[in-house]
Structures are given as C-alpha cells and as structure tokens.
Amino acid sequence: MEKYADRHAAGRVLAALLQAYAKRQDAIVLALPRGGVPVAYEVASSLCLPLDVFIVRKLGVPRHKELAMGAIATGGAEVLNEDVMLDEQVTAEELARVVQAETLELKRRESIYRGSRAPLELKDKAVILVDDGIATGASMRVAVKALRQFDPQLIVIAVPVAEATMGKKMVMIADEVICPWLPEHFYAVGAHYDDFTQTEDSEVHALLKRSLEQSVDKTRSK
C-alpha cells in the first residue's frame, strides 16, 4: 500500500470503510487530538455525523519523552505501560510529576478546543473513535477505557494505519476495529504519510467549528 498523502486523505479512505454508520442518529465521531482531528473531520463529513474530541494525553518517559509509559484521559482514566516504566527505571515521583503536568495540559486543551460548548452525549451511542495511527496503543487503550465509563452502545476504533501486533490487540478492547493498513514493517505512524506535519491547536479548533457549522446547515436544510 502506498503512503497516505496527508491526514485528510487518510480520513477519506477510512470513511469509505465506515459507510454502514452513515447518517445514523445514534452514531458520533470522536477524534483523539491533535493528529486524529483532520482524519476524523473527513470521516464525520462523509458520514454526516457529529464530530467532537476526546482528550487523551500521552505520559512520556522523562528522559525520552516520545516513548510512552502510559496515557491519561478525560474522566481520570489512566493506563500504564509497566514494561516501559521498568525498562526506563521510572520512579513513582517522576510518574507523579508527568501525570500532574499532563493533567494540566489536558484541561487547557479542553478549554481551547471546545470552549463553553458541552461535550457530545455518549450514553447509548455508537462511538467511532479516530486517530491518525496506532504505535504503542497506549492512547487508544486509555481512550476506550475512559469511554466505557459513559455507557456507549458500542465503540469502533478507526485508524488509517497501525503496528500489526497493536492493531490486532485493539480487537480485544473495542467492539469493532477498522484499519486498512497493518504494514509488515512499522517504524512510526508518520512514516506512512507523505505529509505528517504537526496539527496545531488552531487547526483543531477550526475543524471542530467547521464541522459544527456543517451540522447546523444540514439541520436547517431538512
């Protein structure tokens, strides 16, 4: 399979595989910011579904911040990768400091992305949870764990690309997994995109606003 041009192109590929959920009154699309938002925007637009964000923050190892030792999400859910913590000799005090810092960032982003708008109702909904890819799976696991607290009807994990082992493991935590690309040789999510430019907060806000405006326009046209 060829690389995705960018996150929007990847989202259009995913949308084609999710047509069974199009225009369902009980379905919503949730994006993991920030990189998952452009992907999810295309999915939500194609399927005519509401879009929102579900904030998850990776817990990076203090001496190697790109390496995830776990993640936290809205609602206080936490998943730890104990193998990584052991290998990197992360202390309880170091973990606590990282959790504190990421909790503050999580709250800041909720305010920036959503403003005063209340989150979408999740109870009894078919939730399509979207990210731009899965490497360690920590963020996705904590997101699913947190979402279960809201009693959704089902959770569909939808990602354009995933490390093969992690992609298969996602089947054990979700009701359905949509992933068109499980490359035999996986180095990083970004390696499977031509353009993997970092998604900025301003773009997340703009896409959420645009999606909301589209939903309002569609409602008025009925």
PDB file of C-alpha atoms in Angstrom:
ATOM      1  CA  MET A   1       0.000   0.000   0.000  1.00  0.00           C
ATOM      2  CA  GLU A   2       1.232   3.494  -0.834  1.00  0.00           C
ATOM      3  CA  LYS A   3       1.666   6.198   1.779  1.00  0.00           C
ATOM      4  CA  TYR A   4      -1.252   8.468   2.573  1.00  0.00           C
ATOM      5  CA  ALA A   5      -0.821  11.956   1.135  1.00  0.00           C
ATOM      6  CA  ASP A   6      -1.874  13.512   4.451  1.00  0.00           C
ATOM      7  CA  ARG A   7      -4.332  13.039   7.307  1.00  0.00           C
ATOM      8  CA  HIS A   8      -7.290  14.308   5.306  1.00  0.00           C
ATOM      9  CA  ALA A   9      -6.622  11.765   2.551  1.00  0.00           C
ATOM     10  CA  ALA A  10      -6.351   9.033   5.178  1.00  0.00           C
ATOM     11  CA  GLY A  11      -9.693  10.120   6.620  1.00  0.00           C
ATOM     12  CA  ARG A  12     -11.391   9.764   3.257  1.00  0.00           C
ATOM     13  CA  VAL A  13     -10.072   6.206   2.973  1.00  0.00           C
ATOM     14  CA  LEU A  14     -11.455   5.392   6.423  1.00  0.00           C
ATOM     15  CA  ALA A  15     -14.807   6.993   5.617  1.00  0.00           C
ATOM     16  CA  ALA A  16     -15.279   4.661   2.674  1.00  0.00           C
ATOM     17  CA  LEU A  17     -14.936   1.704   5.049  1.00  0.00           C
ATOM     18  CA  LEU A  18     -17.398   3.122   7.571  1.00  0.00           C
ATOM     19  CA  GLN A  19     -20.399   3.749   5.349  1.00  0.00           C
ATOM     20  CA  ALA A  20     -22.543   1.385   7.424  1.00  0.00           C
ATOM     21  CA  TYR A  21     -22.652   4.157  10.057  1.00  0.00           C
ATOM     22  CA  ALA A  22     -23.597   6.974   7.667  1.00  0.00           C
ATOM     23  CA  LYS A  23     -26.440   9.221   8.864  1.00  0.00           C
ATOM     24  CA  ARG A  24     -27.177   7.027  11.882  1.00  0.00           C
ATOM     25  CA  GLN A  25     -28.973   9.071  14.520  1.00  0.00           C
ATOM     26  CA  ASP A  26     -27.227   7.115  17.274  1.00  0.00           C
ATOM     27  CA  ALA A  27     -23.664   7.449  15.914  1.00  0.00           C
ATOM     28  CA  ILE A  28     -20.981  10.067  16.567  1.00  0.00           C
ATOM     29  CA  VAL A  29     -17.323  10.524  15.651  1.00  0.00           C
ATOM     30  CA  LEU A  30     -14.736  11.246  18.355  1.00  0.00           C
ATOM     31  CA  ALA A  31     -11.215  12.314  17.459  1.00  0.00           C
ATOM     32  CA  LEU A  32      -8.073  11.924  19.523  1.00  0.00           C
ATOM     33  CA  PRO A  33      -6.356  15.330  19.268  1.00  0.00           C
ATOM     34  CA  ARG A  34      -4.443  16.585  17.761  1.00  0.00           C
ATOM     35  CA  GLY A  35      -3.467  14.392  14.819  1.00  0.00           C
ATOM     36  CA  GLY A  36      -6.712  12.449  14.818  1.00  0.00           C
ATOM     37  CA  VAL A  37      -8.853  15.517  14.194  1.00  0.00           C
ATOM     38  CA  PRO A  38      -8.178  16.045  10.442  1.00  0.00           C
ATOM     39  CA  VAL A  39      -8.757  12.317   9.897  1.00  0.00           C
ATOM     40  CA  ALA A  40     -11.974  12.337  11.922  1.00  0.00           C
ATOM     41  CA  TYR A  41     -13.202  15.518  10.233  1.00  0.00           C
ATOM     42  CA  GLU A  42     -13.245  13.732   6.873  1.00  0.00           C
ATOM     43  CA  VAL A  43     -14.990  10.712   8.415  1.00  0.00           C
ATOM     44  CA  ALA A  44     -17.664  12.834  10.086  1.00  0.00           C
ATOM     45  CA  SER A  45     -18.224  14.946   6.961  1.00  0.00           C
ATOM     46  CA  SER A  46     -18.580  11.916   4.702  1.00  0.00           C
ATOM     47  CA  LEU A  47     -20.889  10.030   7.075  1.00  0.00           C
ATOM     48  CA  CYS A  48     -22.930  13.139   8.022  1.00  0.00           C
ATOM     49  CA  LEU A  49     -22.233  12.570  11.719  1.00  0.00           C
ATOM     50  CA  PRO A  50     -21.436  14.987  14.565  1.00  0.00           C
ATOM     51  CA  LEU A  51     -17.777  15.401  15.495  1.00  0.00           C
ATOM     52  CA  ASP A  52     -16.183  16.003  18.875  1.00  0.00           C
ATOM     53  CA  VAL A  53     -12.818  15.455  20.539  1.00  0.00           C
ATOM     54  CA  PHE A  54     -11.876  13.096  23.334  1.00  0.00           C
ATOM     55  CA  ILE A  55      -8.765  14.400  25.041  1.00  0.00           C
ATOM     56  CA  VAL A  56      -6.005  11.897  25.759  1.00  0.00           C
ATOM     57  CA  ARG A  57      -2.501  12.818  26.852  1.00  0.00           C
ATOM     58  CA  LYS A  58       0.489  10.534  26.482  1.00  0.00           C
ATOM     59  CA  LEU A  59       2.699  10.086  29.540  1.00  0.00           C
ATOM     60  CA  GLY A  60       6.200  10.367  28.132  1.00  0.00           C
ATOM     61  CA  VAL A  61       9.232   8.884  29.841  1.00  0.00           C
ATOM     62  CA  PRO A  62      11.091  11.845  31.457  1.00  0.00           C
ATOM     63  CA  ARG A  63      14.376  11.083  29.700  1.00  0.00           C
ATOM     64  CA  HIS A  64      12.766  10.075  26.400  1.00  0.00           C
ATOM     65  CA  LYS A  65       9.505  11.985  26.067  1.00  0.00           C
ATOM     66  CA  GLU A  66       8.476  10.401  22.776  1.00  0.00           C
ATOM     67  CA  LEU A  67       8.409   6.987  24.456  1.00  0.00           C
ATOM     68  CA  ALA A  68       5.007   6.386  26.055  1.00  0.00           C
ATOM     69  CA  MET A  69       4.889   4.885  29.508  1.00  0.00           C
ATOM     70  CA  GLY A  70       1.119   5.294  29.533  1.00  0.00           C
ATOM     71  CA  ALA A  71      -1.646   7.829  28.996  1.00  0.00           C
ATOM     72  CA  ILE A  72      -4.442   9.679  30.770  1.00  0.00           C
ATOM     73  CA  ALA A  73      -7.844  10.833  29.512  1.00  0.00           C
ATOM     74  CA  THR A  74     -10.796  12.985  30.458  1.00  0.00           C
ATOM     75  CA  GLY A  75     -12.615  11.478  33.411  1.00  0.00           C
ATOM     76  CA  GLY A  76      -9.476  10.372  35.233  1.00  0.00           C
ATOM     77  CA  ALA A  77      -8.803   7.145  33.333  1.00  0.00           C
ATOM     78  CA  GLU A  78      -5.169   6.040  33.312  1.00  0.00           C
ATOM     79  CA  VAL A  79      -3.293   3.234  31.566  1.00  0.00           C
ATOM     80  CA  LEU A  80       0.348   2.498  32.365  1.00  0.00           C
ATOM     81  CA  ASN A  81       2.866   0.536  30.301  1.00  0.00           C
ATOM     82  CA  GLU A  82       4.655  -1.151  33.175  1.00  0.00           C
ATOM     83  CA  ASP A  83       7.225  -2.828  30.920  1.00  0.00           C
ATOM     84  CA  VAL A  84       8.404   0.553  29.633  1.00  0.00           C
ATOM     85  CA  MET A  85       8.475   2.005  33.145  1.00  0.00           C
ATOM     86  CA  LEU A  86      10.580  -0.900  34.342  1.00  0.00           C
ATOM     87  CA  ASP A  87      12.983  -0.758  31.398  1.00  0.00           C
ATOM     88  CA  GLU A  88      13.428   3.001  31.752  1.00  0.00           C
ATOM     89  CA  GLN A  89      13.610   2.846  35.578  1.00  0.00           C
ATOM     90  CA  VAL A  90      10.884   5.461  36.038  1.00  0.00           C
ATOM     91  CA  THR A  91      10.306   6.288  39.722  1.00  0.00           C
ATOM     92  CA  ALA A  92       6.927   6.922  41.371  1.00  0.00           C
ATOM     93  CA  GLU A  93       7.901  10.564  41.893  1.00  0.00           C
ATOM     94  CA  GLU A  94       8.788  11.005  38.209  1.00  0.00           C
ATOM     95  CA  LEU A  95       5.488   9.407  37.175  1.00  0.00           C
ATOM     96  CA  ALA A  96       3.535  11.702  39.507  1.00  0.00           C
ATOM     97  CA  ARG A  97       5.208  14.813  38.053  1.00  0.00           C
ATOM     98  CA  VAL A  98       4.433  13.753  34.483  1.00  0.00           C
ATOM     99  CA  VAL A  99       0.812  12.934  35.368  1.00  0.00           C
ATOM    100  CA  GLN A 100       0.379  16.331  37.045  1.00  0.00           C
ATOM    101  CA  ALA A 101       1.806  18.225  34.066  1.00  0.00           C
ATOM    102  CA  GLU A 102      -0.226  16.304  31.504  1.00  0.00           C
ATOM    103  CA  THR A 103      -3.423  16.723  33.522  1.00  0.00           C
ATOM    104  CA  LEU A 104      -2.984  20.498  33.371  1.00  0.00           C
ATOM    105  CA  GLU A 105      -2.386  20.308  29.609  1.00  0.00           C
ATOM    106  CA  LEU A 106      -5.440  18.087  29.164  1.00  0.00           C
ATOM    107  CA  LYS A 107      -7.645  20.664  30.891  1.00  0.00           C
ATOM    108  CA  ARG A 108      -6.100  23.506  28.872  1.00  0.00           C
ATOM    109  CA  ARG A 109      -6.848  21.773  25.595  1.00  0.00           C
ATOM    110  CA  GLU A 110     -10.429  21.016  26.570  1.00  0.00           C
ATOM    111  CA  SER A 111     -10.936  24.743  27.087  1.00  0.00           C
ATOM    112  CA  ILE A 112      -9.243  25.697  23.801  1.00  0.00           C
ATOM    113  CA  TYR A 113     -10.912  23.112  21.589  1.00  0.00           C
ATOM    114  CA  ARG A 114     -14.438  23.106  22.966  1.00  0.00           C
ATOM    115  CA  GLY A 115     -14.710  26.467  24.696  1.00  0.00           C
ATOM    116  CA  SER A 116     -18.038  26.707  26.517  1.00  0.00           C
ATOM    117  CA  ARG A 117     -19.671  24.039  24.349  1.00  0.00           C
ATOM    118  CA  ALA A 118     -20.663  20.922  26.263  1.00  0.00           C
ATOM    119  CA  PRO A 119     -19.258  17.570  25.103  1.00  0.00           C
ATOM    120  CA  LEU A 120     -21.499  15.361  22.980  1.00  0.00           C
ATOM    121  CA  GLU A 121     -23.708  12.854  24.774  1.00  0.00           C
ATOM    122  CA  LEU A 122     -22.054   9.414  24.693  1.00  0.00           C
ATOM    123  CA  LYS A 123     -24.553   7.191  26.505  1.00  0.00           C
ATOM    124  CA  ASP A 124     -26.100   4.568  24.173  1.00  0.00           C
ATOM    125  CA  LYS A 125     -24.185   5.986  21.192  1.00  0.00           C
ATOM    126  CA  ALA A 126     -22.210   4.128  18.557  1.00  0.00           C
ATOM    127  CA  VAL A 127     -18.877   5.911  19.007  1.00  0.00           C
ATOM    128  CA  ILE A 128     -16.377   5.913  16.136  1.00  0.00           C
ATOM    129  CA  LEU A 129     -13.049   6.677  17.804  1.00  0.00           C
ATOM    130  CA  VAL A 130     -10.498   8.025  15.331  1.00  0.00           C
ATOM    131  CA  ASP A 131      -6.760   8.685  15.428  1.00  0.00           C
ATOM    132  CA  ASP A 132      -4.121   9.100  12.706  1.00  0.00           C
ATOM    133  CA  GLY A 133      -2.496   5.755  13.616  1.00  0.00           C
ATOM    134  CA  ILE A 134      -1.534   3.364  16.388  1.00  0.00           C
ATOM    135  CA  ALA A 135       2.026   2.630  17.510  1.00  0.00           C
ATOM    136  CA  THR A 136       2.166   1.607  21.183  1.00  0.00           C
ATOM    137  CA  GLY A 137      -1.600   1.696  21.598  1.00  0.00           C
ATOM    138  CA  ALA A 138      -1.421   3.459  24.990  1.00  0.00           C
ATOM    139  CA  SER A 139      -3.522   6.467  24.000  1.00  0.00           C
ATOM    140  CA  MET A 140      -6.173   4.338  22.328  1.00  0.00           C
ATOM    141  CA  ARG A 141      -6.400   1.926  25.261  1.00  0.00           C
ATOM    142  CA  VAL A 142      -6.927   4.710  27.777  1.00  0.00           C
ATOM    143  CA  ALA A 143      -9.448   6.396  25.488  1.00  0.00           C
ATOM    144  CA  VAL A 144     -11.509   3.219  25.210  1.00  0.00           C
ATOM    145  CA  LYS A 145     -11.261   2.624  28.947  1.00  0.00           C
ATOM    146  CA  ALA A 146     -12.474   6.156  29.650  1.00  0.00           C
ATOM    147  CA  LEU A 147     -15.257   5.971  27.082  1.00  0.00           C
ATOM    148  CA  ARG A 148     -16.666   2.805  28.641  1.00  0.00           C
ATOM    149  CA  GLN A 149     -17.482   4.880  31.720  1.00  0.00           C
ATOM    150  CA  PHE A 150     -20.105   6.753  29.677  1.00  0.00           C
ATOM    151  CA  ASP A 151     -22.020   3.581  28.663  1.00  0.00           C
ATOM    152  CA  PRO A 152     -21.848   3.862  24.872  1.00  0.00           C
ATOM    153  CA  GLN A 153     -23.762   1.352  22.761  1.00  0.00           C
ATOM    154  CA  LEU A 154     -20.507   0.312  21.093  1.00  0.00           C
ATOM    155  CA  ILE A 155     -17.016   1.597  20.328  1.00  0.00           C
ATOM    156  CA  VAL A 156     -15.466   1.382  16.869  1.00  0.00           C
ATOM    157  CA  ILE A 157     -11.729   2.070  16.639  1.00  0.00           C
ATOM    158  CA  ALA A 158     -10.932   3.561  13.234  1.00  0.00           C
ATOM    159  CA  VAL A 159      -7.342   4.343  12.234  1.00  0.00           C
ATOM    160  CA  PRO A 160      -5.607   4.538   8.838  1.00  0.00           C
ATOM    161  CA  VAL A 161      -2.514   2.568   9.924  1.00  0.00           C
ATOM    162  CA  ALA A 162      -1.328   0.560  12.920  1.00  0.00           C
ATOM    163  CA  GLU A 163       1.579  -1.540  14.060  1.00  0.00           C
ATOM    164  CA  ALA A 164       0.384  -5.064  13.308  1.00  0.00           C
ATOM    165  CA  THR A 165       0.517  -6.506  16.828  1.00  0.00           C
ATOM    166  CA  MET A 166      -1.124  -3.460  18.388  1.00  0.00           C
ATOM    167  CA  GLY A 167      -3.749  -3.334  15.663  1.00  0.00           C
ATOM    168  CA  LYS A 168      -4.762  -6.911  16.401  1.00  0.00           C
ATOM    169  CA  LYS A 169      -4.807  -6.257  20.151  1.00  0.00           C
ATOM    170  CA  MET A 170      -7.301  -3.442  19.651  1.00  0.00           C
ATOM    171  CA  VAL A 171      -9.887  -6.074  18.694  1.00  0.00           C
ATOM    172  CA  MET A 172      -9.853  -7.208  22.331  1.00  0.00           C
ATOM    173  CA  ILE A 173     -10.895  -3.803  23.705  1.00  0.00           C
ATOM    174  CA  ALA A 174     -13.262  -2.466  21.019  1.00  0.00           C
ATOM    175  CA  ASP A 175     -16.479  -3.747  19.507  1.00  0.00           C
ATOM    176  CA  GLU A 176     -15.097  -3.242  16.004  1.00  0.00           C
ATOM    177  CA  VAL A 177     -11.761  -2.193  14.511  1.00  0.00           C
ATOM    178  CA  ILE A 178     -11.374  -0.562  11.095  1.00  0.00           C
ATOM    179  CA  CYS A 179      -7.751  -0.323   9.951  1.00  0.00           C
ATOM    180  CA  PRO A 180      -6.949  -0.646   6.252  1.00  0.00           C
ATOM    181  CA  TRP A 181      -3.176  -0.849   6.694  1.00  0.00           C
ATOM    182  CA  LEU A 182      -1.187  -3.095   9.029  1.00  0.00           C
ATOM    183  CA  PRO A 183       2.288  -2.771   7.471  1.00  0.00           C
ATOM    184  CA  GLU A 184       4.703  -5.653   7.782  1.00  0.00           C
ATOM    185  CA  HIS A 185       7.496  -3.234   8.671  1.00  0.00           C
ATOM    186  CA  PHE A 186       6.313  -0.491  11.033  1.00  0.00           C
ATOM    187  CA  TYR A 187       8.679   2.257  12.208  1.00  0.00           C
ATOM    188  CA  ALA A 188       6.378   5.086  13.245  1.00  0.00           C
ATOM    189  CA  VAL A 189       2.936   6.366  12.336  1.00  0.00           C
ATOM    190  CA  GLY A 190       4.393   9.346  10.483  1.00  0.00           C
ATOM    191  CA  ALA A 191       6.472   7.096   8.221  1.00  0.00           C
ATOM    192  CA  HIS A 192       3.268   6.070   6.456  1.00  0.00           C
ATOM    193  CA  TYR A 193       2.310   9.621   5.431  1.00  0.00           C
ATOM    194  CA  ASP A 194       3.889  11.886   2.827  1.00  0.00           C
ATOM    195  CA  ASP A 195       2.819  14.911   4.868  1.00  0.00           C
ATOM    196  CA  PHE A 196       2.739  14.366   8.636  1.00  0.00           C
ATOM    197  CA  THR A 197       3.035  18.000   9.665  1.00  0.00           C
ATOM    198  CA  GLN A 198       2.074  18.542  13.290  1.00  0.00           C
ATOM    199  CA  THR A 199      -1.577  19.503  13.733  1.00  0.00           C
ATOM    200  CA  GLU A 200      -1.834  22.785  15.621  1.00  0.00           C
ATOM    201  CA  ASP A 201      -4.437  23.778  18.216  1.00  0.00           C
ATOM    202  CA  SER A 202      -5.778  26.407  15.812  1.00  0.00           C
ATOM    203  CA  GLU A 203      -6.461  23.774  13.155  1.00  0.00           C
ATOM    204  CA  VAL A 204      -8.259  21.544  15.676  1.00  0.00           C
ATOM    205  CA  HIS A 205     -10.477  24.457  16.733  1.00  0.00           C
ATOM    206  CA  ALA A 206     -11.171  25.436  13.111  1.00  0.00           C
ATOM    207  CA  LEU A 207     -12.121  21.914  12.028  1.00  0.00           C
ATOM    208  CA  LEU A 208     -14.432  21.409  15.013  1.00  0.00           C
ATOM    209  CA  LYS A 209     -16.092  24.752  14.287  1.00  0.00           C
ATOM    210  CA  ARG A 210     -16.473  23.904  10.591  1.00  0.00           C
ATOM    211  CA  SER A 211     -17.964  20.504  11.393  1.00  0.00           C
ATOM    212  CA  LEU A 212     -20.468  22.085  13.806  1.00  0.00           C
ATOM    213  CA  GLU A 213     -21.461  24.665  11.180  1.00  0.00           C
ATOM    214  CA  GLN A 214     -21.989  21.907   8.618  1.00  0.00           C
ATOM    215  CA  SER A 215     -24.226  20.022  11.070  1.00  0.00           C
ATOM    216  CA  VAL A 216     -26.301  23.175  11.670  1.00  0.00           C
ATOM    217  CA  ASP A 217     -26.626  23.801   7.930  1.00  0.00           C
ATOM    218  CA  LYS A 218     -27.776  20.222   7.321  1.00  0.00           C
ATOM    219  CA  THR A 219     -30.351  20.510  10.102  1.00  0.00           C
ATOM    220  CA  ARG A 220     -31.735  23.747   8.668  1.00  0.00           C
ATOM    221  CA  SER A 221     -31.987  22.247   5.167  1.00  0.00           C
ATOM    222  CA  LYS A 222     -34.207  19.372   6.317  1.00  0.00           C
TER     223      LYS A 222
END
